[in-house]
């Protein structure tokens, strides 16, 4: 039996390990936790979700929903685990964090072709390898990657939202509702904390004046070409206090937007709304949707208790910020996720510049299948650019290197629709993109 090494037991690494093992390879899966901690993970379980518990939209005419449907066609194990541990989240797929991670860990441990090794890897193996070490790649491994790529690592700062105890939420003020209450199944999936304009202005002032956690010295390390003191944030996961600095209404038009919601106490739309989403199957933990932060813990407690309905809220986990690492994929990777200078070395997950949980799972799946095809002397899959996964792989390997930033699944990276199939309505266009993608994927996989 042929053997491969996979570095990293996160979403991408576990999916890659499962795919390769299912295709008959012996997989040595290395995960440094819990022996070596990352500063953001809480447990030693594989595939632990560090930030949100949401895997994005499940609707077929949304980019994230399309990517999930592609993964269903390609046989994703992690997506199946996510669906088995789903919690109410309207049209999104959100999971019980602990249940999901435990399910993935059990699957990996039980597979006869997977050998899970709890050890830090500090050098790049010479045997066929997938590097899926994630955004929190250790310093020694980062140095080894820099040595083989000849490039300094890139990075950006990412933040985590707080989690609170349900029983401490004041439901006399907060109310249950999903935006526009689309579909009976999604009604009441979110808890909403409504602001008046005066409450919003008071909260905004406190947020802007609160103390922030100073980044650790290793996180402030300056790479070549990066100005001293410059902080690079991922736009899709900005701390609330950074959004607030962009203007007095930036939060009200961003994570606190009230559209599609009506306060039952007034019968009117609030000025702003903070939403909370269920974080576990028991329903006793909720996370602050889109409200990542890097405030000091005492200030998080003080400022977030100014949110209507959270006056006496108790925190199960405070928000925090950490540095995420990704490589210069446009210069280093092929769309098959192979390293340009070594056929049997693959990269997968967030380290490639693909952003979002499902994007990480998807690149892990592709890397796992492609390394198996390579060792069987079969050409690796080079997915059509009309598919969401194919478009993501094309983006990270063809973007302008000087402007390269992590990318989530979105319809903007897909080729335009054919002239005769253009739709005026945005939802119709999204549906047409999705139909084309799934049709092209099926045809391509059938041929391969």
Short mmCIF file of C-alpha atoms in Angstrom, two decimals:
data_model
loop_
_atom_site.label_atom_id
_atom_site.label_comp_id
_atom_site.label_asym_id
_atom_site.label_seq_id
_atom_site.Cartn_x
_atom_site.Cartn_y
_atom_site.Cartn_z
CA UNK A 1 0.00 0.00 0.00
CA UNK A 2 1.36 3.41 -0.99
CA UNK A 3 1.83 5.92 1.81
CA UNK A 4 1.43 9.70 2.04
CA UNK A 5 1.88 12.33 4.74
CA UNK A 6 -0.67 15.00 5.57
CA UNK A 7 0.31 17.86 7.86
CA UNK A 8 -2.57 19.36 9.81
CA UNK A 9 -5.71 17.88 11.36
CA UNK A 10 -8.02 20.77 10.54
CA UNK A 11 -10.87 20.84 8.05
CA UNK A 12 -8.71 20.52 4.94
CA UNK A 13 -6.32 17.95 6.40
CA UNK A 14 -9.07 15.66 7.68
CA UNK A 15 -11.03 15.78 4.42
CA UNK A 16 -7.84 15.13 2.44
CA UNK A 17 -6.93 12.21 4.72
CA UNK A 18 -10.38 10.64 4.35
CA UNK A 19 -10.42 10.98 0.55
CA UNK A 20 -6.93 9.52 0.14
CA UNK A 21 -7.64 6.68 2.59
CA UNK A 22 -10.90 5.83 0.84
CA UNK A 23 -8.94 5.59 -2.41
CA UNK A 24 -6.57 3.00 -0.93
CA UNK A 25 -3.61 4.99 0.37
CA UNK A 26 -2.04 4.65 3.79
CA UNK A 27 -2.26 8.12 5.35
CA UNK A 28 -0.01 9.41 8.10
CA UNK A 29 -1.96 12.39 9.44
CA UNK A 30 0.11 14.67 11.69
CA UNK A 31 -1.58 17.05 14.15
CA UNK A 32 0.51 18.90 16.74
CA UNK A 33 -2.38 19.58 19.12
CA UNK A 34 -2.80 19.06 22.05
CA UNK A 35 0.95 18.64 22.64
CA UNK A 36 1.60 22.03 21.04
CA UNK A 37 -1.13 24.65 21.34
CA UNK A 38 -2.01 27.35 18.82
CA UNK A 39 -3.38 30.09 21.07
CA UNK A 40 -6.81 29.93 19.39
CA UNK A 41 -7.90 26.28 19.62
CA UNK A 42 -9.61 25.08 22.78
CA UNK A 43 -9.38 21.28 22.47
CA UNK A 44 -7.35 18.48 20.98
CA UNK A 45 -10.15 17.36 18.66
CA UNK A 46 -9.59 17.34 14.93
CA UNK A 47 -11.43 19.82 12.68
CA UNK A 48 -12.14 22.19 15.57
CA UNK A 49 -13.97 25.32 14.44
CA UNK A 50 -12.12 28.29 15.92
CA UNK A 51 -14.22 31.23 14.72
CA UNK A 52 -17.91 31.00 13.86
CA UNK A 53 -19.93 27.79 14.01
CA UNK A 54 -21.59 28.64 10.69
CA UNK A 55 -20.50 26.97 7.45
CA UNK A 56 -22.39 29.54 5.42
CA UNK A 57 -25.56 29.46 3.38
CA UNK A 58 -27.16 26.15 2.50
CA UNK A 59 -29.41 27.67 -0.17
CA UNK A 60 -28.74 26.28 -3.68
CA UNK A 61 -28.66 29.75 -5.27
CA UNK A 62 -25.99 31.08 -2.91
CA UNK A 63 -22.26 30.70 -3.58
CA UNK A 64 -21.65 28.77 -0.37
CA UNK A 65 -24.69 26.60 -1.02
CA UNK A 66 -23.43 25.82 -4.51
CA UNK A 67 -20.02 24.82 -3.16
CA UNK A 68 -21.73 22.47 -0.68
CA UNK A 69 -23.71 20.88 -3.50
CA UNK A 70 -20.48 20.33 -5.42
CA UNK A 71 -18.98 18.67 -2.36
CA UNK A 72 -22.02 16.42 -2.08
CA UNK A 73 -21.40 15.30 -5.67
CA UNK A 74 -17.77 14.59 -4.83
CA UNK A 75 -18.46 12.69 -1.58
CA UNK A 76 -17.31 14.98 1.23
CA UNK A 77 -17.04 13.27 4.62
CA UNK A 78 -16.84 16.51 6.63
CA UNK A 79 -19.96 17.94 5.04
CA UNK A 80 -21.81 14.80 6.08
CA UNK A 81 -20.52 15.20 9.66
CA UNK A 82 -21.64 18.83 9.63
CA UNK A 83 -25.16 17.92 8.53
CA UNK A 84 -25.37 15.27 11.24
CA UNK A 85 -24.47 17.90 13.86
CA UNK A 86 -26.48 20.82 12.47
CA UNK A 87 -28.17 23.38 14.73
CA UNK A 88 -30.97 25.79 13.71
CA UNK A 89 -29.60 28.65 11.57
CA UNK A 90 -32.27 29.58 9.04
CA UNK A 91 -30.95 29.07 5.53
CA UNK A 92 -27.39 28.51 6.76
CA UNK A 93 -25.62 25.35 7.86
CA UNK A 94 -24.37 25.85 11.42
CA UNK A 95 -23.10 23.09 13.69
CA UNK A 96 -22.60 22.12 17.28
CA UNK A 97 -18.85 22.77 17.48
CA UNK A 98 -17.98 19.98 19.90
CA UNK A 99 -20.28 17.43 18.29
CA UNK A 100 -18.89 18.18 14.82
CA UNK A 101 -15.24 17.98 15.89
CA UNK A 102 -15.83 14.79 17.85
CA UNK A 103 -17.62 13.19 14.89
CA UNK A 104 -14.74 13.97 12.54
CA UNK A 105 -12.17 12.77 15.10
CA UNK A 106 -14.03 9.48 15.51
CA UNK A 107 -14.23 8.96 11.73
CA UNK A 108 -10.50 9.58 11.29
CA UNK A 109 -9.51 7.37 14.24
CA UNK A 110 -11.72 4.52 13.02
CA UNK A 111 -10.45 4.43 9.42
CA UNK A 112 -8.07 1.46 8.94
CA UNK A 113 -5.94 3.34 6.40
CA UNK A 114 -5.35 6.44 8.55
CA UNK A 115 -2.61 6.66 11.18
CA UNK A 116 -3.14 9.72 13.38
CA UNK A 117 0.16 10.99 14.82
CA UNK A 118 0.11 13.72 17.48
CA UNK A 119 3.40 15.42 16.69
CA UNK A 120 4.62 18.74 15.30
CA UNK A 121 6.20 18.53 11.85
CA UNK A 122 9.03 21.02 11.41
CA UNK A 123 10.41 19.97 8.01
CA UNK A 124 8.75 19.17 4.69
CA UNK A 125 8.74 15.37 4.14
CA UNK A 126 10.32 13.99 0.97
CA UNK A 127 7.50 11.48 0.41
CA UNK A 128 4.18 12.50 -1.21
CA UNK A 129 2.74 15.16 1.09
CA UNK A 130 -0.22 17.48 1.57
CA UNK A 131 0.43 20.57 3.68
CA UNK A 132 -2.85 21.60 5.29
CA UNK A 133 -1.41 23.18 8.41
CA UNK A 134 -3.93 26.01 8.34
CA UNK A 135 -3.73 29.67 9.24
CA UNK A 136 -2.04 28.95 12.59
CA UNK A 137 0.96 27.14 11.10
CA UNK A 138 3.74 26.83 13.66
CA UNK A 139 6.81 29.02 13.39
CA UNK A 140 9.17 26.14 12.58
CA UNK A 141 6.95 24.75 9.83
CA UNK A 142 6.42 28.27 8.46
CA UNK A 143 10.19 28.62 8.19
CA UNK A 144 10.42 25.29 6.36
CA UNK A 145 7.72 26.38 3.91
CA UNK A 146 9.51 29.68 3.34
CA UNK A 147 12.70 27.76 2.62
CA UNK A 148 11.18 25.65 -0.17
CA UNK A 149 9.07 28.44 -1.66
CA UNK A 150 11.76 31.10 -1.57
CA UNK A 151 9.06 33.52 -0.42
CA UNK A 152 8.31 35.22 2.85
CA UNK A 153 5.03 34.06 4.32
CA UNK A 154 2.07 36.35 3.87
CA UNK A 155 -0.40 36.91 6.66
CA UNK A 156 -3.46 38.78 7.79
CA UNK A 157 -5.20 39.19 11.13
CA UNK A 158 -8.41 37.31 11.91
CA UNK A 159 -10.77 37.73 14.84
CA UNK A 160 -13.21 35.55 16.80
CA UNK A 161 -16.64 36.54 18.11
CA UNK A 162 -17.69 36.01 21.75
CA UNK A 163 -20.04 33.21 22.86
CA UNK A 164 -22.59 33.79 25.64
CA UNK A 165 -24.89 31.67 27.81
CA UNK A 166 -28.50 31.62 26.63
CA UNK A 167 -29.99 31.76 30.12
CA UNK A 168 -28.30 35.14 30.73
CA UNK A 169 -29.96 36.82 27.70
CA UNK A 170 -32.87 39.11 28.59
CA UNK A 171 -35.68 37.76 26.40
CA UNK A 172 -37.98 40.54 27.57
CA UNK A 173 -35.99 42.78 25.23
CA UNK A 174 -34.38 40.34 22.78
CA UNK A 175 -36.69 38.44 20.42
CA UNK A 176 -36.52 35.40 18.16
CA UNK A 177 -36.78 35.88 14.39
CA UNK A 178 -34.94 35.18 11.14
CA UNK A 179 -34.61 37.91 8.52
CA UNK A 180 -37.91 38.18 6.64
CA UNK A 181 -38.84 34.86 8.35
CA UNK A 182 -38.25 32.99 5.09
CA UNK A 183 -39.88 29.59 5.44
CA UNK A 184 -41.55 28.17 8.54
CA UNK A 185 -38.53 26.03 9.42
CA UNK A 186 -36.26 29.07 9.80
CA UNK A 187 -38.58 31.24 11.88
CA UNK A 188 -37.03 32.16 15.21
CA UNK A 189 -33.63 30.60 14.54
CA UNK A 190 -31.84 33.79 15.63
CA UNK A 191 -32.08 35.86 18.82
CA UNK A 192 -32.17 39.57 18.01
CA UNK A 193 -31.07 42.45 20.25
CA UNK A 194 -32.71 45.68 18.95
CA UNK A 195 -31.13 49.15 19.26
CA UNK A 196 -32.80 52.54 19.20
CA UNK A 197 -30.67 55.28 17.63
CA UNK A 198 -29.71 56.66 21.05
CA UNK A 199 -28.74 53.18 22.30
CA UNK A 200 -26.71 52.60 19.14
CA UNK A 201 -24.85 55.94 19.44
CA UNK A 202 -24.09 55.30 23.12
CA UNK A 203 -22.80 51.79 22.33
CA UNK A 204 -20.74 53.02 19.38
CA UNK A 205 -18.92 55.61 21.47
CA UNK A 206 -18.07 53.02 24.13
CA UNK A 207 -16.86 50.54 21.50
CA UNK A 208 -14.55 53.06 19.84
CA UNK A 209 -13.03 54.12 23.17
CA UNK A 210 -12.55 50.62 24.59
CA UNK A 211 -9.06 49.17 25.12
CA UNK A 212 -7.80 46.59 22.67
CA UNK A 213 -5.52 43.62 23.25
CA UNK A 214 -1.96 44.28 22.13
CA UNK A 215 -0.78 41.80 19.55
CA UNK A 216 1.99 39.45 20.64
CA UNK A 217 5.52 40.12 19.45
CA UNK A 218 5.52 37.16 17.04
CA UNK A 219 2.28 38.44 15.52
CA UNK A 220 3.85 41.83 14.92
CA UNK A 221 6.84 40.36 13.12
CA UNK A 222 7.42 42.48 10.04
CA UNK A 223 7.97 40.70 6.75
CA UNK A 224 9.80 42.14 3.78
CA UNK A 225 7.67 44.67 1.94
CA UNK A 226 5.26 45.21 4.86
CA UNK A 227 5.35 48.62 6.49
CA UNK A 228 6.15 48.66 10.19
CA UNK A 229 3.03 48.82 12.29
CA UNK A 230 0.71 47.89 9.41
CA UNK A 231 -2.05 45.43 10.35
CA UNK A 232 -3.58 43.41 7.52
CA UNK A 233 -7.14 42.38 8.30
CA UNK A 234 -9.28 39.94 6.34
CA UNK A 235 -12.26 41.98 5.12
CA UNK A 236 -14.69 39.12 5.67
CA UNK A 237 -13.86 38.83 9.37
CA UNK A 238 -13.10 42.35 10.58
CA UNK A 239 -13.25 43.16 14.29
CA UNK A 240 -16.35 45.20 15.13
CA UNK A 241 -14.23 48.04 16.46
CA UNK A 242 -12.36 48.28 13.14
CA UNK A 243 -15.64 48.44 11.21
CA UNK A 244 -16.86 51.14 13.61
CA UNK A 245 -13.83 53.31 12.78
CA UNK A 246 -14.99 53.54 9.16
CA UNK A 247 -17.95 55.76 10.01
CA UNK A 248 -20.81 56.16 12.49
CA UNK A 249 -23.23 54.08 10.39
CA UNK A 250 -20.78 51.38 9.29
CA UNK A 251 -22.01 48.87 11.89
CA UNK A 252 -25.69 49.68 11.24
CA UNK A 253 -25.11 48.91 7.55
CA UNK A 254 -22.85 45.95 8.38
CA UNK A 255 -23.16 43.28 11.09
CA UNK A 256 -25.88 45.25 12.92
CA UNK A 257 -28.07 45.84 9.85
CA UNK A 258 -31.76 45.57 10.85
CA UNK A 259 -33.24 44.76 7.44
CA UNK A 260 -35.92 42.06 7.41
CA UNK A 261 -36.54 42.28 11.17
CA UNK A 262 -39.40 43.79 13.18
CA UNK A 263 -39.26 44.43 16.93
CA UNK A 264 -42.46 42.84 18.34
CA UNK A 265 -42.51 45.42 21.15
CA UNK A 266 -42.85 48.35 18.73
CA UNK A 267 -44.06 46.77 15.50
CA UNK A 268 -41.28 48.65 13.68
CA UNK A 269 -37.84 47.91 12.32
CA UNK A 270 -35.15 48.77 14.91
CA UNK A 271 -32.37 51.25 14.12
CA UNK A 272 -29.83 48.41 14.43
CA UNK A 273 -29.87 44.76 15.54
CA UNK A 274 -27.26 42.39 16.93
CA UNK A 275 -28.10 38.79 16.05
CA UNK A 276 -27.10 35.75 18.10
CA UNK A 277 -26.92 32.26 16.57
CA UNK A 278 -27.20 28.95 18.41
CA UNK A 279 -23.73 27.46 18.91
CA UNK A 280 -24.46 23.94 20.18
CA UNK A 281 -27.15 21.27 19.99
CA UNK A 282 -28.11 21.78 23.63
CA UNK A 283 -29.10 25.34 22.76
CA UNK A 284 -27.48 26.85 25.86
CA UNK A 285 -24.70 28.72 24.01
CA UNK A 286 -25.09 31.49 21.43
CA UNK A 287 -22.47 33.43 19.47
CA UNK A 288 -22.58 37.09 18.46
CA UNK A 289 -23.04 36.94 14.68
CA UNK A 290 -20.46 38.96 12.77
CA UNK A 291 -19.19 40.61 15.93
CA UNK A 292 -15.57 39.57 16.04
CA UNK A 293 -13.46 41.64 18.40
CA UNK A 294 -10.01 42.25 19.83
CA UNK A 295 -11.10 44.25 22.89
CA UNK A 296 -9.60 43.43 26.26
CA UNK A 297 -11.76 40.96 28.13
CA UNK A 298 -12.98 43.40 30.85
CA UNK A 299 -13.96 45.86 28.13
CA UNK A 300 -15.78 43.17 26.18
CA UNK A 301 -17.80 42.43 29.30
CA UNK A 302 -18.49 46.14 29.93
CA UNK A 303 -19.19 47.27 26.34
CA UNK A 304 -21.17 44.27 25.09
CA UNK A 305 -23.41 44.42 28.16
CA UNK A 306 -24.54 47.78 26.76
CA UNK A 307 -26.30 45.89 23.95
CA UNK A 308 -30.05 45.79 24.64
CA UNK A 309 -30.94 42.35 25.98
CA UNK A 310 -27.38 41.56 27.06
CA UNK A 311 -27.28 43.73 30.20
CA UNK A 312 -26.40 40.78 32.45
CA UNK A 313 -25.03 38.39 29.88
CA UNK A 314 -22.46 35.79 30.94
CA UNK A 315 -19.61 34.93 28.55
CA UNK A 316 -18.66 31.35 27.75
CA UNK A 317 -15.80 32.59 25.54
CA UNK A 318 -14.45 36.05 24.84
CA UNK A 319 -13.47 37.25 21.39
CA UNK A 320 -9.83 37.41 20.39
CA UNK A 321 -7.56 38.00 17.42
CA UNK A 322 -4.79 35.88 15.91
CA UNK A 323 -2.51 35.93 12.91
CA UNK A 324 -3.39 33.78 9.90
CA UNK A 325 -0.72 32.61 7.48
CA UNK A 326 -1.15 31.98 3.76
CA UNK A 327 1.33 31.42 0.93
CA UNK A 328 1.70 33.33 -2.35
CA UNK A 329 -0.34 30.73 -4.23
CA UNK A 330 -0.37 32.59 -7.59
CA UNK A 331 3.38 32.09 -7.75
CA UNK A 332 3.55 28.68 -6.10
CA UNK A 333 0.55 26.48 -6.92
CA UNK A 334 -1.22 24.96 -9.90
CA UNK A 335 -5.04 24.71 -10.06
CA UNK A 336 -4.64 21.04 -9.10
CA UNK A 337 -3.18 22.34 -5.77
CA UNK A 338 0.22 20.89 -6.63
CA UNK A 339 3.37 22.85 -5.78
CA UNK A 340 4.82 24.26 -9.00
CA UNK A 341 8.30 22.84 -8.35
CA UNK A 342 7.35 19.41 -6.99
CA UNK A 343 4.55 17.24 -8.37
CA UNK A 344 3.97 15.18 -5.22
CA UNK A 345 3.68 18.15 -2.84
CA UNK A 346 0.19 19.62 -2.43
CA UNK A 347 -1.22 22.47 -0.36
CA UNK A 348 -4.81 22.66 0.87
CA UNK A 349 -7.00 24.77 3.11
CA UNK A 350 -6.66 28.31 4.33
CA UNK A 351 -2.89 28.36 3.88
CA UNK A 352 -3.56 28.45 0.11
CA UNK A 353 -5.60 31.65 0.36
CA UNK A 354 -9.02 30.00 0.16
CA UNK A 355 -11.19 31.53 2.87
CA UNK A 356 -14.19 30.04 4.68
CA UNK A 357 -14.79 26.67 6.30
CA UNK A 358 -16.36 25.05 3.23
CA UNK A 359 -13.59 26.37 0.99
CA UNK A 360 -11.08 24.68 3.29
CA UNK A 361 -12.99 21.39 3.18
CA UNK A 362 -13.27 21.61 -0.60
CA UNK A 363 -9.56 22.15 -1.25
CA UNK A 364 -8.78 19.30 1.16
CA UNK A 365 -11.09 17.03 -0.81
CA UNK A 366 -9.47 17.99 -4.11
CA UNK A 367 -5.92 17.58 -2.77
CA UNK A 368 -6.77 14.17 -1.29
CA UNK A 369 -8.27 12.92 -4.53
CA UNK A 370 -5.49 14.40 -6.66
CA UNK A 371 -2.60 12.94 -4.68
CA UNK A 372 -4.30 9.55 -4.99
CA UNK A 373 -4.67 9.98 -8.75
CA UNK A 374 -1.03 11.06 -9.04
CA UNK A 375 0.21 7.92 -7.25
CA UNK A 376 -2.00 5.81 -9.54
CA UNK A 377 -0.50 7.49 -12.63
CA UNK A 378 -3.85 9.16 -13.44
CA UNK A 379 -3.89 12.86 -14.39
CA UNK A 380 -5.02 15.02 -11.43
CA UNK A 381 -8.44 16.67 -11.54
CA UNK A 382 -8.36 20.18 -13.00
CA UNK A 383 -11.95 21.20 -12.34
CA UNK A 384 -13.84 23.40 -14.81
CA UNK A 385 -13.64 27.08 -13.97
CA UNK A 386 -17.43 27.21 -14.25
CA UNK A 387 -17.66 25.21 -11.01
CA UNK A 388 -17.27 27.05 -7.70
CA UNK A 389 -14.37 24.88 -6.54
CA UNK A 390 -12.71 25.14 -9.94
CA UNK A 391 -13.12 28.92 -9.87
CA UNK A 392 -11.64 29.18 -6.37
CA UNK A 393 -8.61 27.12 -7.40
CA UNK A 394 -8.26 29.23 -10.54
CA UNK A 395 -8.44 32.45 -8.50
CA UNK A 396 -5.77 31.52 -5.96
CA UNK A 397 -3.40 30.36 -8.70
CA UNK A 398 -3.98 33.20 -11.18
CA UNK A 399 -4.60 36.33 -9.08
CA UNK A 400 -2.13 39.21 -9.28
CA UNK A 401 0.50 38.30 -6.70
CA UNK A 402 0.98 41.84 -5.40
CA UNK A 403 -2.76 42.19 -4.62
CA UNK A 404 -3.41 38.60 -3.53
CA UNK A 405 -5.83 38.30 -0.62
CA UNK A 406 -7.85 35.32 0.72
CA UNK A 407 -11.04 34.64 -1.23
CA UNK A 408 -14.37 33.08 -0.22
CA UNK A 409 -16.76 31.35 -2.59
CA UNK A 410 -18.67 33.98 -4.56
CA UNK A 411 -20.32 34.23 -7.96
CA UNK A 412 -18.01 37.08 -8.97
CA UNK A 413 -15.12 34.65 -9.64
CA UNK A 414 -17.15 32.51 -12.07
CA UNK A 415 -16.97 33.13 -15.85
CA UNK A 416 -19.93 35.16 -17.18
CA UNK A 417 -23.04 33.31 -18.25
CA UNK A 418 -23.43 32.61 -21.93
CA UNK A 419 -25.09 35.42 -23.89
CA UNK A 420 -28.35 33.57 -24.39
CA UNK A 421 -28.76 32.60 -20.73
CA UNK A 422 -28.28 35.97 -19.04
CA UNK A 423 -30.89 36.78 -16.42
CA UNK A 424 -32.06 40.18 -15.22
CA UNK A 425 -32.98 39.10 -11.71
CA UNK A 426 -30.08 38.54 -9.30
CA UNK A 427 -31.56 35.34 -7.89
CA UNK A 428 -32.25 34.01 -11.37
CA UNK A 429 -28.64 34.70 -12.34
CA UNK A 430 -27.40 32.89 -9.24
CA UNK A 431 -29.63 29.94 -10.05
CA UNK A 432 -28.28 29.85 -13.60
CA UNK A 433 -24.69 29.91 -12.33
CA UNK A 434 -25.49 27.05 -9.95
CA UNK A 435 -27.23 24.94 -12.59
CA UNK A 436 -24.32 25.41 -15.00
CA UNK A 437 -21.75 24.57 -12.32
CA UNK A 438 -23.41 21.36 -11.17
CA UNK A 439 -24.04 20.24 -14.75
CA UNK A 440 -20.44 20.91 -15.79
CA UNK A 441 -19.10 19.19 -12.67
CA UNK A 442 -21.17 16.06 -13.27
CA UNK A 443 -20.11 15.91 -16.92
CA UNK A 444 -16.44 16.40 -16.00
CA UNK A 445 -16.45 13.77 -13.24
CA UNK A 446 -18.28 11.29 -15.47
CA UNK A 447 -15.59 11.75 -18.12
CA UNK A 448 -12.77 11.35 -15.59
#
